[in-house]
Each structure stands twice: as structure tokens, then as C-alpha cells.
């Protein structure tokens, strides 16, 4: 059994309530943090090697140390709880079950960074989680863990829960800040980075829910103890939200470095593929990362076992690798249509593009329409080539990573499953759905 | 003062200068195109991605190249930075892609567009566009609407450069319009049935790089290259009163702010942008209202002065091709 740092008490009845949480050591770490120097807490997080669990994997301690500290200017810690990547649902699960762990993490992080006010920005569509969190915040205020003179230390700290409007792009840190300030959730152009100019133009750190929760065991046990878990630069534990054609989909806390094969097939985790079918492909880190066929997700290009770690999953770049991303592990069995799946993903990114920059605004829609054309049996080989070209003209040309998120799945699907696209093109009679295609694209069938 | 090299040309620039500004100081082909950046409007730029450049050396201190193309209008120059604009084939390819994306939902109705001849997108598509669109799906369409009694909005032509929103925020004293919806259905619109009623709203027409906003007092009156642009001024209590009159004979067809070679309003007194008020723009259409200074020199982004689309050498080839085609047809 792997060690559990975040989920060890998740099945305790009533752990959502303050009293039960405290009976299991809740808020003891906050008390310990008050006995430490602020810079020592940042140092512990640095030592732990914790990498941001939202997807990008940037070292959290380093991010904290970048925070500008001008005299007389407020600083903010913002928790990014706007989780909405298709296939990723770990943060929602954790907030639903362990709201006080997040609040404790926010208090410790805010104390370490010298923030007097912090925000949890939650996706507005998660209203039931919002109520759970708000209740927990109220409890924490009543018990003196938040508010004036926290735990008698003389430190005043306010934590606000802010609802977002339900746009995927608001999970991007600068769009989140815009939305938090009450504006349209469009990403800002960086630089300046939030560490210099964030919320209300003040220095700000934006961290994912899991990253903030992980601060609690790091401060409790020490950064070195945390760093001993995992493998290489992928330290600690990671929550993986496994879904798709698995016998036991769900949220699992793994020690980084577990072999992918073990994660998919062992009874401790996913228990294998549903109906004992063959594995076809896996999207390892949420829908925005490249999809890998079975042979490449289980083994690297060199034939070594692929591990659940940042480095191993990225081994070989995008030619043979992918990313750990946010930990949204989507498994597809042999019956899955990659083209259809890709269309679903692309449709999502088209819908969620903010529309600020031209390649993302126009390119995501174009890709979706081409995929729809291919999927409905009207595509040509030239369409597949065009699709490849469009994604290459979006990737890396946009303000924020949404363009990349839309382009990578398309690139990887064509790279690894081109034959499947060609099959759709070459055997259209089996799949052609004239009426739907023509109706959606407002075309006259006689003229096409 | 940092030194930057763009396409092999080195220049020393003040701190805080962006790559685009540095390129404009060098001038010529080194300058990337810009559809959304407008130096007189704060926080503009970064959206259209036409000005992307390749930074092959970050700075003297950190010579690593930047991993992705950057928007030159929002990237500050560092000492020792080396940039490629026209000299990087992959960047030209990327820019071609951006132009193709921009043209997906921008109709090439230049023959009937009032902006024809002074449209930045027209220039850009001439230089970087394909001769044929590869986009075969339905394009977005909007009804033309009057936003106020002097401005018509052709949302179909809009490329969402956000310039006019910045004008409303920074130049006008009230803002009743903005961007609604998101993605490729995003549109500029006024707040429910509100008309734009502000003394400086006409400047939105000047900043629009395409023909999405047109002057209702000028619409369809003349092609811009048939007009004679004249510098003129008048004593105005609201604005700088310095304008360009587009004349036909003794008739003033259109009044606009004075623009520089980059299509941006020139500075008036004390280095402030020379925005003009609606009274000067829309109501003073008599020669007697103005003191005419003389013909205006227009040196870029316009066919008015130099017939830039007619390269004589290519024209000869075209003529000979046409002759051959005609001869073949006759035979």
C-alpha cells in the first residue's frame, strides 16, 4: 500500500466537520507553523520539491520565493479551485470531503507569504462544494482559526470564498485573477507575472487546491520527509482522477513513481480494463495533454516501464511521451473511437476559448468543424493534413496555454492514430450521416 | 540603454521600449505588422498575434532563446536581445497562419468597404495571405447596426482587436459597449439598445484597423483614393482641432484625426494624442469651418499616395500572361 498524505482520513465519518477534523490532528500543523519563521516555511516547501498540482508542474516553493514583497503593499494567496479540465475531478473530491485541510493549507501558506487576505476561487458550477467550503470557513472563523488574532498569535487573516462564472479559461491564473476582480475572465498578457502584479495589482501567488493541501503534511513532517517519497524530481504523492473504461474509476492518491501498468491493472488502484478488454490509449493528465497508445503509455520508447511521474511520462517529448498534467487519467479500451473522442475534446476547447487571440479563437472552431466533417464521413485525406497544419499554427502562438491545450490532443491523435482518421475518410459509407452534417453546417447536399 | 538587434539591424533604445517600438525606430521591413496594438492606447496589443517575432537570444545576461514566438508589441527589449522578424521562415509561416485565421471571419468585401485603401488587414493579407481560402464552413454573420447616429457597426468585419473598447475606456468619458460572449462567437456590442453618445466616440472609427466601424456621414460617398487629403485646423474648445479633410473638389467628404505612418493618431500639443471631437469630425463639413494648411503626405498603409498594390514589374508579367491566355482562347 502506498503512503497516503492527503487522503489518509478521507473515509472517517464526519471528517468534513471541524470537530472530527481536529480529533485527527486538524489545525495542529497551523499551530506548528506559527512557531516557525515565515521564510523557514517557504524553505520547507522548497525542500519538499513539491510541484504545482494544477497541471504545469512548476515548483511551488520556487513560486512562493518569487513573490515580490514591496513595503506597504498587500500580498495575496489565491487558491485555484476552478477545476474543469475534462477527465480531472480530484480537487472537487478533496474539497467535498476535506474542506478543513484546504483551509488549514491556506492559513499556513498565507502566514508564510505574509498575506492578510486570501481567496479560494471556486467554479460556480460546483455549488454544493461551495456550500460545504463556506460552512467549513464559518466553523474555522468561529473556532478562531481565521479572522482577528488567529489562535491568539496576533495575526489577522481573512479567507474569502469567491464563486466563478463557470468558464474553463478562468482556471488560467491570470484569467482567474481578472474574474476574481469582477471582470471578464480573459487571460492577461505576461509579463508582468502575478508574483509582481496579481490581484488588485498586488503581488499574488496562485496555487492549485492539491498543492495547498500538500503544504499541510510538508510543514507537519518536514520538507525532507516529503521529498523522500516519490522518484527523482517528482516528489511526494499525487492525486489521480482515473476515469474511462476502468473497472474501478475514482480518485487515487499515489506515490509518484508507481508504474503506469501497476496503476491501471493492480487491484489497489484501477483494477484493470472494464470487461477485460484490451487497452487502446490513455490520456494521462487531463484532456489537454497528448494521448498515447497502449504500447507507449506502458513503456517508454526505450522499452523501460513508464512510471507515474512528471519525467517518465514526458520521456521522449511529444513524439513518444505525454505529461502528468493535472492527473486526469482517461483510459480508453479497444472499442474506443479516437476520432470521436478527439472531436469531443476539441468541441470543448472551441466552446471555452475566450476569443482574445486570433489563432485560438478561430483555429479551435476550425478544428472542431473539420473533425465533425471527418467523423460524419465527409472528410478527405487533405482534411487530415489540414487539421495537422491548423494545430501547428495554434500551438505556441497564443496568449495563454488554452491554444496548446486544444492543439496537443489533435497533434498526438494524428501522430499516433492517423490510420484511424484515414479509415474514416476511406470508408465513409459505413458512417456517413448526411442529414446531421449538412444541417449543422448549413450546407445544401446537392451543391457539395 | 539596452541594445537590440532585429533582423541584423542593431539599435539602442530607452528602457521599457518594446520590440515593436524598437522595430518602428529602425523602420522598413523590419517592423512587424500590428492589428491590435495602438501606442496611444494603454494595455492595447497582444491579442491579434500578427506581430509575433522570434527571440533567438534573450539578453546578454540570459542568452537563451525564448521557447515560443512572442508578441513584439508587449515584450520589452532586454540588453543584447536578438530578434528575427522577416528573416525566420518558420515565423513567416506562423504569421501566414495568423492571417489565415483572421480572414476566416472577415469577409474580403474590399470592393464595397469604406476602409478599402487604408485597411491594415488588406495590406496584411496582400503580404501574408493565401490566394484562396481553405476554410469551407459557414462564417459568422451579423446584421449591420447603427451605434449612435454617426457610426455604423459591421460586426461581420470585426477581428476583435479590442482597440475601440480601449478608446471607450480611455478616451471617452462613458463606456456603453464591450465584448460579449466568448470564442468565435464573441462580438462587440452596446449595452442593451444603448447608443454610443459621447463627444469623442468618433475616434473609435479611426482606431478600427478594418472596416468594422464606418462613418455614416461618409459611407459610400467616395473611394478614399479618389479624395484629396488636406491638413487643416480649427479653433475647437473640446479637442486639438487638428484634422485631415478628405476632399473632392471643394467638398469635404470626411474628417479624420491626423495619423502617422503606422496608422495611429499623431501627437498634438504637449505630446498628447490628437484625438478629435465628434463636432469636428461629423459636423464641420464646410471648407469655411477650417483653416486649410496644405496637402497631407500619406506614406504608408494607404493606396492614396503611392499605389502600393501595383508593382510595375509584376504588372508587366501579369499583362503578358493575360495576353497569352487571350491568344490561347482565340486559337
PDB file of N, CA and C in Angstrom, chain A residues 17-50:
ATOM      1  N   UNK A  17     -16.500  17.892   9.202  1.00  0.00           N
ATOM      2  CA  UNK A  17     -16.767  18.834  10.295  1.00  0.00           C
ATOM      3  C   UNK A  17     -15.497  19.155  11.071  1.00  0.00           C
ATOM      4  N   UNK A  18     -15.496  20.316  11.649  1.00  0.00           N
ATOM      5  CA  UNK A  18     -14.295  20.806  12.328  1.00  0.00           C
ATOM      6  C   UNK A  18     -13.885  19.904  13.495  1.00  0.00           C
ATOM      7  N   UNK A  19     -14.871  19.511  14.294  1.00  0.00           N
ATOM      8  CA  UNK A  19     -14.540  18.731  15.486  1.00  0.00           C
ATOM      9  C   UNK A  19     -13.841  17.424  15.123  1.00  0.00           C
ATOM     10  N   UNK A  20     -14.411  16.717  14.158  1.00  0.00           N
ATOM     11  CA  UNK A  20     -13.823  15.434  13.734  1.00  0.00           C
ATOM     12  C   UNK A  20     -12.440  15.678  13.133  1.00  0.00           C
ATOM     13  N   UNK A  21     -12.357  16.732  12.329  1.00  0.00           N
ATOM     14  CA  UNK A  21     -11.066  17.044  11.693  1.00  0.00           C
ATOM     15  C   UNK A  21     -10.009  17.314  12.768  1.00  0.00           C
ATOM     16  N   UNK A  22     -10.390  18.013  13.812  1.00  0.00           N
ATOM     17  CA  UNK A  22      -9.426  18.322  14.878  1.00  0.00           C
ATOM     18  C   UNK A  22      -9.036  17.072  15.654  1.00  0.00           C
ATOM     19  N   UNK A  23     -10.005  16.152  15.815  1.00  0.00           N
ATOM     20  CA  UNK A  23      -9.679  14.892  16.516  1.00  0.00           C
ATOM     21  C   UNK A  23      -8.612  14.090  15.771  1.00  0.00           C
ATOM     22  N   UNK A  24      -8.481  14.355  14.477  1.00  0.00           N
ATOM     23  CA  UNK A  24      -7.481  13.641  13.680  1.00  0.00           C
ATOM     24  C   UNK A  24      -6.293  14.542  13.348  1.00  0.00           C
ATOM     25  N   UNK A  25      -6.023  15.444  14.243  1.00  0.00           N
ATOM     26  CA  UNK A  25      -4.807  16.264  14.098  1.00  0.00           C
ATOM     27  C   UNK A  25      -5.007  17.543  13.301  1.00  0.00           C
ATOM     28  N   UNK A  26      -6.243  17.867  13.016  1.00  0.00           N
ATOM     29  CA  UNK A  26      -6.518  19.070  12.223  1.00  0.00           C
ATOM     30  C   UNK A  26      -6.089  20.349  12.931  1.00  0.00           C
ATOM     31  N   UNK A  27      -5.510  21.237  12.214  1.00  0.00           N
ATOM     32  CA  UNK A  27      -5.036  22.553  12.656  1.00  0.00           C
ATOM     33  C   UNK A  27      -3.839  22.493  13.608  1.00  0.00           C
ATOM     34  N   UNK A  28      -3.352  21.278  13.931  1.00  0.00           N
ATOM     35  CA  UNK A  28      -2.113  21.185  14.729  1.00  0.00           C
ATOM     36  C   UNK A  28      -0.937  21.723  13.920  1.00  0.00           C
ATOM     37  N   UNK A  29      -0.969  21.491  12.623  1.00  0.00           N
ATOM     38  CA  UNK A  29       0.135  21.945  11.770  1.00  0.00           C
ATOM     39  C   UNK A  29       0.146  23.467  11.690  1.00  0.00           C
ATOM     40  N   UNK A  30      -1.044  24.060  11.707  1.00  0.00           N
ATOM     41  CA  UNK A  30      -1.110  25.525  11.685  1.00  0.00           C
ATOM     42  C   UNK A  30      -0.448  26.074  12.948  1.00  0.00           C
ATOM     43  N   UNK A  31      -0.734  25.404  14.069  1.00  0.00           N
ATOM     44  CA  UNK A  31      -0.110  25.838  15.327  1.00  0.00           C
ATOM     45  C   UNK A  31       1.411  25.712  15.219  1.00  0.00           C
ATOM     46  N   UNK A  32       1.847  24.601  14.617  1.00  0.00           N
ATOM     47  CA  UNK A  32       3.295  24.399  14.453  1.00  0.00           C
ATOM     48  C   UNK A  32       3.888  25.505  13.561  1.00  0.00           C
ATOM     49  N   UNK A  33       3.139  25.860  12.508  1.00  0.00           N
ATOM     50  CA  UNK A  33       3.641  26.871  11.574  1.00  0.00           C
ATOM     51  C   UNK A  33       3.851  28.210  12.282  1.00  0.00           C
ATOM     52  N   UNK A  34       2.967  28.515  13.232  1.00  0.00           N
ATOM     53  CA  UNK A  34       3.114  29.790  13.947  1.00  0.00           C
ATOM     54  C   UNK A  34       4.384  29.830  14.790  1.00  0.00           C
ATOM     55  N   UNK A  35       4.910  28.650  15.105  1.00  0.00           N
ATOM     56  CA  UNK A  35       6.161  28.592  15.860  1.00  0.00           C
ATOM     57  C   UNK A  35       7.390  28.681  14.964  1.00  0.00           C
ATOM     58  N   UNK A  36       7.153  28.755  13.656  1.00  0.00           N
ATOM     59  CA  UNK A  36       8.282  28.806  12.714  1.00  0.00           C
ATOM     60  C   UNK A  36       8.398  30.215  12.127  1.00  0.00           C
ATOM     61  N   UNK A  37       9.575  30.487  11.585  1.00  0.00           N
ATOM     62  CA  UNK A  37       9.738  31.746  10.856  1.00  0.00           C
ATOM     63  C   UNK A  37       9.061  31.590   9.498  1.00  0.00           C
ATOM     64  N   UNK A  38       8.558  32.714   8.966  1.00  0.00           N
ATOM     65  CA  UNK A  38       7.852  32.638   7.689  1.00  0.00           C
ATOM     66  C   UNK A  38       8.760  32.088   6.590  1.00  0.00           C
ATOM     67  N   UNK A  39       9.994  32.564   6.552  1.00  0.00           N
ATOM     68  CA  UNK A  39      10.892  32.111   5.488  1.00  0.00           C
ATOM     69  C   UNK A  39      11.274  30.638   5.644  1.00  0.00           C
ATOM     70  N   UNK A  40      11.215  30.142   6.881  1.00  0.00           N
ATOM     71  CA  UNK A  40      11.521  28.723   7.084  1.00  0.00           C
ATOM     72  C   UNK A  40      10.429  27.829   6.499  1.00  0.00           C
ATOM     73  N   UNK A  41       9.181  28.336   6.566  1.00  0.00           N
ATOM     74  CA  UNK A  41       8.076  27.551   5.986  1.00  0.00           C
ATOM     75  C   UNK A  41       8.275  27.472   4.467  1.00  0.00           C
ATOM     76  N   UNK A  42       8.616  28.626   3.864  1.00  0.00           N
ATOM     77  CA  UNK A  42       8.866  28.634   2.413  1.00  0.00           C
ATOM     78  C   UNK A  42      10.018  27.683   2.084  1.00  0.00           C
ATOM     79  N   UNK A  43      11.020  27.690   2.952  1.00  0.00           N
ATOM     80  CA  UNK A  43      12.189  26.817   2.736  1.00  0.00           C
ATOM     81  C   UNK A  43      11.787  25.348   2.792  1.00  0.00           C
ATOM     82  N   UNK A  44      10.898  25.015   3.744  1.00  0.00           N
ATOM     83  CA  UNK A  44      10.444  23.619   3.838  1.00  0.00           C
ATOM     84  C   UNK A  44       9.716  23.200   2.557  1.00  0.00           C
ATOM     85  N   UNK A  45       8.892  24.121   2.040  1.00  0.00           N
ATOM     86  CA  UNK A  45       8.150  23.804   0.813  1.00  0.00           C
ATOM     87  C   UNK A  45       9.131  23.634  -0.347  1.00  0.00           C
ATOM     88  N   UNK A  46      10.170  24.473  -0.354  1.00  0.00           N
ATOM     89  CA  UNK A  46      11.200  24.337  -1.393  1.00  0.00           C
ATOM     90  C   UNK A  46      11.887  22.984  -1.286  1.00  0.00           C
ATOM     91  N   UNK A  47      12.261  22.649  -0.029  1.00  0.00           N
ATOM     92  CA  UNK A  47      12.971  21.386   0.184  1.00  0.00           C
ATOM     93  C   UNK A  47      12.133  20.182  -0.227  1.00  0.00           C
ATOM     94  N   UNK A  48      10.831  20.320  -0.055  1.00  0.00           N
ATOM     95  CA  UNK A  48       9.946  19.178  -0.351  1.00  0.00           C
ATOM     96  C   UNK A  48       9.966  18.825  -1.838  1.00  0.00           C
ATOM     97  N   UNK A  49      10.310  19.786  -2.682  1.00  0.00           N
ATOM     98  CA  UNK A  49      10.292  19.533  -4.130  1.00  0.00           C
ATOM     99  C   UNK A  49       8.887  19.487  -4.705  1.00  0.00           C
ATOM    100  N   UNK A  50       7.909  19.958  -3.916  1.00  0.00           N
ATOM    101  CA  UNK A  50       6.513  19.932  -4.384  1.00  0.00           C
ATOM    102  C   UNK A  50       6.376  20.707  -5.688  1.00  0.00           C
TER     103      UNK A  50
END
